[in-house]
Tab-separated table of N, CA, C and O in Angstrom:
chain	number	residue	atom	x	y	z
A	219	UNK	N	0.850	-1.184	0.023
A	219	UNK	CA	-0.009	-0.023	0.029
A	219	UNK	C	0.900	1.257	-0.038
A	219	UNK	O	1.913	1.262	0.757
A	220	UNK	N	0.623	2.244	-0.759
A	220	UNK	CA	1.298	3.530	-0.881
A	220	UNK	C	0.383	4.667	-0.526
A	220	UNK	O	-0.670	4.694	-1.012
A	221	UNK	N	0.872	5.406	0.460
A	221	UNK	CA	0.066	6.533	0.927
A	221	UNK	C	0.749	7.824	0.465
A	221	UNK	O	2.001	7.947	0.432
A	222	UNK	N	-0.067	8.846	0.212
A	222	UNK	CA	0.447	10.215	-0.012
A	222	UNK	C	0.062	10.945	1.165
A	222	UNK	O	-1.033	11.091	1.529
A	223	UNK	N	1.137	11.480	1.932
A	223	UNK	CA	0.794	12.236	3.121
A	223	UNK	C	1.187	13.654	2.830
A	223	UNK	O	2.390	13.942	2.490
A	224	UNK	N	0.279	14.613	2.975
A	224	UNK	CA	0.546	15.933	2.685
A	224	UNK	C	0.727	16.749	3.923
A	224	UNK	O	0.062	16.415	4.975
A	225	UNK	N	1.571	17.775	3.916
A	225	UNK	CA	1.699	18.692	4.977
A	225	UNK	C	0.917	19.907	4.542
A	225	UNK	O	1.210	20.584	3.530
A	226	UNK	N	-0.156	20.211	5.274
A	226	UNK	CA	-1.047	21.362	4.793
A	226	UNK	C	-1.051	22.482	5.809
A	226	UNK	O	-1.099	22.144	7.004
A	227	UNK	N	-1.106	23.647	5.341
A	227	UNK	CA	-1.133	24.848	6.204
A	227	UNK	C	-2.415	25.643	5.907
A	227	UNK	O	-2.753	25.746	4.695
A	228	UNK	N	-3.034	26.103	6.903
A	228	UNK	CA	-4.219	27.005	6.661
A	228	UNK	C	-3.911	28.314	6.041
A	228	UNK	O	-2.844	28.863	6.457
A	229	UNK	N	-4.615	28.780	5.087
A	229	UNK	CA	-4.374	29.991	4.404
A	229	UNK	C	-4.557	31.162	5.410
A	229	UNK	O	-3.918	32.255	5.347
A	230	UNK	N	-5.562	30.989	6.254
A	230	UNK	CA	-5.908	32.053	7.294
A	230	UNK	C	-4.901	32.148	8.450
A	230	UNK	O	-4.838	33.165	9.046
A	231	UNK	N	-4.163	31.000	8.670
A	231	UNK	CA	-3.199	30.992	9.773
A	231	UNK	C	-2.054	30.084	9.257
A	231	UNK	O	-1.941	28.933	9.521
A	232	UNK	N	-1.055	30.813	8.483
A	232	UNK	CA	0.013	30.084	7.820
A	232	UNK	C	0.894	29.181	8.702
A	232	UNK	O	1.454	28.268	8.202
A	233	UNK	N	0.926	29.517	9.951
A	233	UNK	CA	1.818	28.718	10.797
A	233	UNK	C	1.095	27.518	11.393
A	233	UNK	O	1.593	26.651	12.076
A	234	UNK	N	-0.261	27.369	11.094
A	234	UNK	CA	-1.134	26.275	11.580
A	234	UNK	C	-0.965	25.164	10.513
A	234	UNK	O	-1.784	25.163	9.549
A	235	UNK	N	-0.074	24.230	10.700
A	235	UNK	CA	0.074	23.124	9.689
A	235	UNK	C	-0.125	21.834	10.347
A	235	UNK	O	0.042	21.628	11.528
A	236	UNK	N	-0.544	20.836	9.468
A	236	UNK	CA	-0.662	19.483	9.960
A	236	UNK	C	-0.528	18.494	8.817
A	236	UNK	O	-0.559	18.908	7.602
A	237	UNK	N	-0.309	17.212	9.257
A	237	UNK	CA	-0.231	16.257	8.151
A	237	UNK	C	-1.604	15.561	7.939
A	237	UNK	O	-2.407	15.402	8.858
A	238	UNK	N	-1.868	15.212	6.706
A	238	UNK	CA	-3.131	14.604	6.307
A	238	UNK	C	-2.752	13.454	5.334
A	238	UNK	O	-2.012	13.749	4.319
A	239	UNK	N	-3.319	12.299	5.498
A	239	UNK	CA	-3.178	11.280	4.507
A	239	UNK	C	-4.162	11.587	3.383
A	239	UNK	O	-5.453	11.693	3.689
A	240	UNK	N	-3.690	11.848	2.173
A	240	UNK	CA	-4.491	12.324	1.066
A	240	UNK	C	-5.208	11.149	0.435
A	240	UNK	O	-6.350	11.154	0.087
A	241	UNK	N	-4.392	10.056	0.202
A	241	UNK	CA	-5.004	8.929	-0.500
A	241	UNK	C	-4.084	7.640	-0.251
A	241	UNK	O	-2.929	7.834	0.307
A	242	UNK	N	-4.573	6.592	-0.420
A	242	UNK	CA	-3.856	5.290	-0.359
A	242	UNK	C	-4.112	4.546	-1.583
A	242	UNK	O	-5.064	4.782	-2.202
A	243	UNK	N	-3.175	3.667	-1.825
A	243	UNK	CA	-3.295	2.767	-3.092
A	243	UNK	C	-4.522	1.829	-2.894
A	243	UNK	O	-4.943	1.185	-3.863
A	244	UNK	N	-5.135	1.710	-1.729
A	244	UNK	CA	-6.216	0.901	-1.623
A	244	UNK	C	-7.489	1.528	-2.396
A	244	UNK	O	-8.313	0.823	-2.821
A	245	UNK	N	-7.547	2.815	-2.342
A	245	UNK	CA	-8.613	3.549	-2.949
A	245	UNK	C	-8.388	4.178	-4.313
A	245	UNK	O	-9.315	4.498	-4.976
A	246	UNK	N	-7.121	4.395	-4.610
A	246	UNK	CA	-6.702	4.980	-5.884
A	246	UNK	C	-5.508	4.258	-6.383
A	246	UNK	O	-4.669	3.789	-5.642
A	247	UNK	N	-5.350	4.273	-7.682
A	247	UNK	CA	-4.134	3.694	-8.356
A	247	UNK	C	-2.921	4.826	-8.108
A	247	UNK	O	-2.786	5.716	-8.803
A	248	UNK	N	-2.087	4.480	-7.163
A	248	UNK	CA	-0.972	5.320	-6.793
A	248	UNK	C	0.286	4.358	-6.869
A	248	UNK	O	0.405	3.413	-6.162
A	249	UNK	N	1.228	4.706	-7.791
A	249	UNK	CA	2.483	3.953	-7.837
A	249	UNK	C	3.500	4.849	-7.071
A	249	UNK	O	3.211	6.012	-6.872
A	250	UNK	N	4.559	4.302	-6.656
A	250	UNK	CA	5.547	5.080	-5.996
A	250	UNK	C	6.153	6.119	-6.916
A	250	UNK	O	6.336	7.218	-6.451
A	251	UNK	N	6.310	5.802	-8.159
A	251	UNK	CA	6.822	6.775	-9.107
A	251	UNK	C	5.905	7.985	-9.223
A	251	UNK	O	6.254	9.151	-9.124
A	252	UNK	N	4.569	7.720	-9.361
A	252	UNK	CA	3.572	8.798	-9.490
A	252	UNK	C	3.544	9.642	-8.135
A	252	UNK	O	3.308	10.934	-8.153
A	253	UNK	N	3.591	8.962	-7.068
A	253	UNK	CA	3.597	9.711	-5.779
A	253	UNK	C	4.884	10.568	-5.664
A	253	UNK	O	4.635	11.781	-5.338
A	254	UNK	N	6.009	10.094	-6.012
A	254	UNK	CA	7.182	10.966	-5.794
A	254	UNK	C	7.210	12.173	-6.794
A	254	UNK	O	7.806	13.107	-6.561
A	255	UNK	N	6.472	11.979	-7.907
A	255	UNK	CA	6.444	13.114	-8.911
A	255	UNK	C	5.333	14.057	-8.575
A	255	UNK	O	5.111	15.036	-9.349
A	256	UNK	N	4.507	13.777	-7.624
A	256	UNK	CA	3.400	14.678	-7.345
A	256	UNK	C	2.073	14.040	-7.952
A	256	UNK	O	1.631	14.516	-9.023
A	257	UNK	N	1.614	13.072	-7.402
A	257	UNK	CA	0.477	12.390	-7.943
A	257	UNK	C	-0.666	13.211	-8.362
A	257	UNK	O	-1.077	14.146	-7.703
A	258	UNK	N	-1.369	12.887	-9.424
A	258	UNK	CA	-2.542	13.684	-9.785
A	258	UNK	C	-3.651	13.575	-8.709
A	258	UNK	O	-4.392	14.531	-8.559
A	259	UNK	N	-3.636	12.628	-7.941
A	259	UNK	CA	-4.644	12.510	-6.822
A	259	UNK	C	-4.354	13.613	-5.797
A	259	UNK	O	-5.302	14.111	-5.280
A	260	UNK	N	-3.134	14.029	-5.625
A	260	UNK	CA	-2.811	15.136	-4.718
A	260	UNK	C	-3.407	16.449	-5.302
A	260	UNK	O	-4.114	17.159	-4.509
A	261	UNK	N	-3.226	16.649	-6.533
A	261	UNK	CA	-3.769	17.954	-7.131
A	261	UNK	C	-5.310	17.922	-7.007
A	261	UNK	O	-5.922	19.018	-6.740
A	262	UNK	N	-5.930	16.833	-7.336
A	262	UNK	CA	-7.368	16.732	-7.225
A	262	UNK	C	-7.808	17.021	-5.831
A	262	UNK	O	-8.826	17.711	-5.514
A	263	UNK	N	-7.160	16.434	-4.863
A	263	UNK	CA	-7.522	16.596	-3.423
A	263	UNK	C	-7.384	18.084	-3.013
A	263	UNK	O	-8.263	18.559	-2.397
A	264	UNK	N	-6.365	18.709	-3.492
A	264	UNK	CA	-6.184	20.160	-3.151
A	264	UNK	C	-7.250	21.015	-3.718
A	264	UNK	O	-7.685	21.994	-3.195
A	265	UNK	N	-7.838	20.721	-4.914
A	265	UNK	CA	-8.827	21.481	-5.503
A	265	UNK	C	-10.060	21.450	-4.665
A	265	UNK	O	-10.834	22.368	-4.627
A	266	UNK	N	-10.265	20.334	-3.918
A	266	UNK	CA	-11.431	20.164	-3.084
A	266	UNK	C	-11.295	20.759	-1.661
A	266	UNK	O	-12.222	20.909	-0.886
A	267	UNK	N	-10.027	21.303	-1.390
A	267	UNK	CA	-9.757	21.843	-0.118
A	267	UNK	C	-9.058	23.209	-0.388
A	267	UNK	O	-7.822	23.330	-0.101
A	268	UNK	N	-9.715	24.227	-0.880
A	268	UNK	CA	-9.095	25.558	-1.275
A	268	UNK	C	-8.625	26.394	-0.139
A	268	UNK	O	-7.903	27.356	-0.312
A	269	UNK	N	-8.968	26.153	1.102
A	269	UNK	CA	-8.599	26.872	2.307
A	269	UNK	C	-7.223	26.421	2.806
A	269	UNK	O	-6.729	27.040	3.807
A	270	UNK	N	-6.669	25.475	2.182
A	270	UNK	CA	-5.263	24.960	2.691
A	270	UNK	C	-4.278	25.097	1.621
A	270	UNK	O	-4.549	25.054	0.418
A	271	UNK	N	-3.023	25.322	2.053
A	271	UNK	CA	-1.933	25.384	1.066
A	271	UNK	C	-1.068	24.178	1.317
A	271	UNK	O	-0.716	23.654	2.520
A	272	UNK	N	-0.592	23.573	0.292
A	272	UNK	CA	0.270	22.364	0.355
A	272	UNK	C	1.751	22.871	0.610
A	272	UNK	O	2.290	23.564	-0.125
A	273	UNK	N	2.228	22.519	1.740
A	273	UNK	CA	3.623	22.947	2.055
A	273	UNK	C	4.624	21.804	1.636
A	273	UNK	O	5.743	22.162	1.321
A	274	UNK	N	4.250	20.618	1.764
A	274	UNK	CA	5.104	19.493	1.338
A	274	UNK	C	4.288	18.204	1.255
A	274	UNK	O	3.107	18.150	1.697
A	275	UNK	N	4.914	17.162	0.651
A	275	UNK	CA	4.163	15.901	0.638
A	275	UNK	C	5.258	14.790	0.708
A	275	UNK	O	6.426	15.086	0.319
A	276	UNK	N	4.877	13.630	1.126
A	276	UNK	CA	5.819	12.463	1.003
A	276	UNK	C	4.897	11.231	0.820
A	276	UNK	O	3.773	11.177	0.892
A	277	UNK	N	5.759	10.166	0.440
A	277	UNK	CA	5.110	8.907	0.156
A	277	UNK	C	5.450	7.978	1.238
A	277	UNK	O	6.660	7.979	1.676
A	278	UNK	N	4.503	7.142	1.667
A	278	UNK	CA	4.752	6.209	2.729
A	278	UNK	C	4.385	4.895	2.200
A	278	UNK	O	3.258	4.701	1.642
A	279	UNK	N	5.220	3.906	2.440
A	279	UNK	CA	4.841	2.501	2.135
A	279	UNK	C	4.408	1.724	3.302
A	279	UNK	O	5.028	1.827	4.403
A	280	UNK	N	3.382	0.867	3.162
A	280	UNK	CA	2.988	0.047	4.285
A	280	UNK	C	2.011	0.770	5.145
A	280	UNK	O	1.246	1.636	4.805
A	281	UNK	N	1.996	0.331	6.414
A	281	UNK	CA	0.978	0.847	7.384
A	281	UNK	C	1.573	1.897	8.312
A	281	UNK	O	1.174	2.035	9.478
A	282	UNK	N	2.477	2.644	7.804
A	282	UNK	CA	2.973	3.827	8.620
A	282	UNK	C	1.894	4.761	8.898
A	282	UNK	O	1.035	5.021	8.067
A	283	UNK	N	1.914	5.404	10.080
A	283	UNK	CA	0.777	6.292	10.453
A	283	UNK	C	0.928	7.714	10.002
A	283	UNK	O	0.009	8.492	10.084
A	284	UNK	N	2.074	8.003	9.379
A	284	UNK	CA	2.282	9.316	8.808
A	284	UNK	C	2.657	10.453	9.864
A	284	UNK	O	2.638	11.595	9.536
A	285	UNK	N	3.051	9.996	11.029
A	285	UNK	CA	3.386	10.973	12.131
A	285	UNK	C	4.881	11.344	11.881
A	285	UNK	O	5.674	10.504	11.505
A	286	UNK	N	5.115	12.568	12.192
A	286	UNK	CA	6.552	13.041	12.140
A	286	UNK	C	6.880	13.592	10.712
A	286	UNK	O	6.465	12.970	9.708
A	287	UNK	N	7.505	14.704	10.633
A	287	UNK	CA	7.851	15.279	9.387
A	287	UNK	C	9.382	14.966	9.102
A	287	UNK	O	10.186	15.109	9.974
């Protein structure tokens, strides 16, 4: 399983950032290569969340919980 974990910051409070699992390969076709290059799923997710700014993202393999930057 490949997860895309995004670091998102609020546009109204730029120092208020958090990690969010955007998608996993269980629900969408995500390869490690597409994840590392900025998966289209990430862009689509960001369109649906216009109040947040994407600060960074990373790919996680397996059942990692996405904690820690």
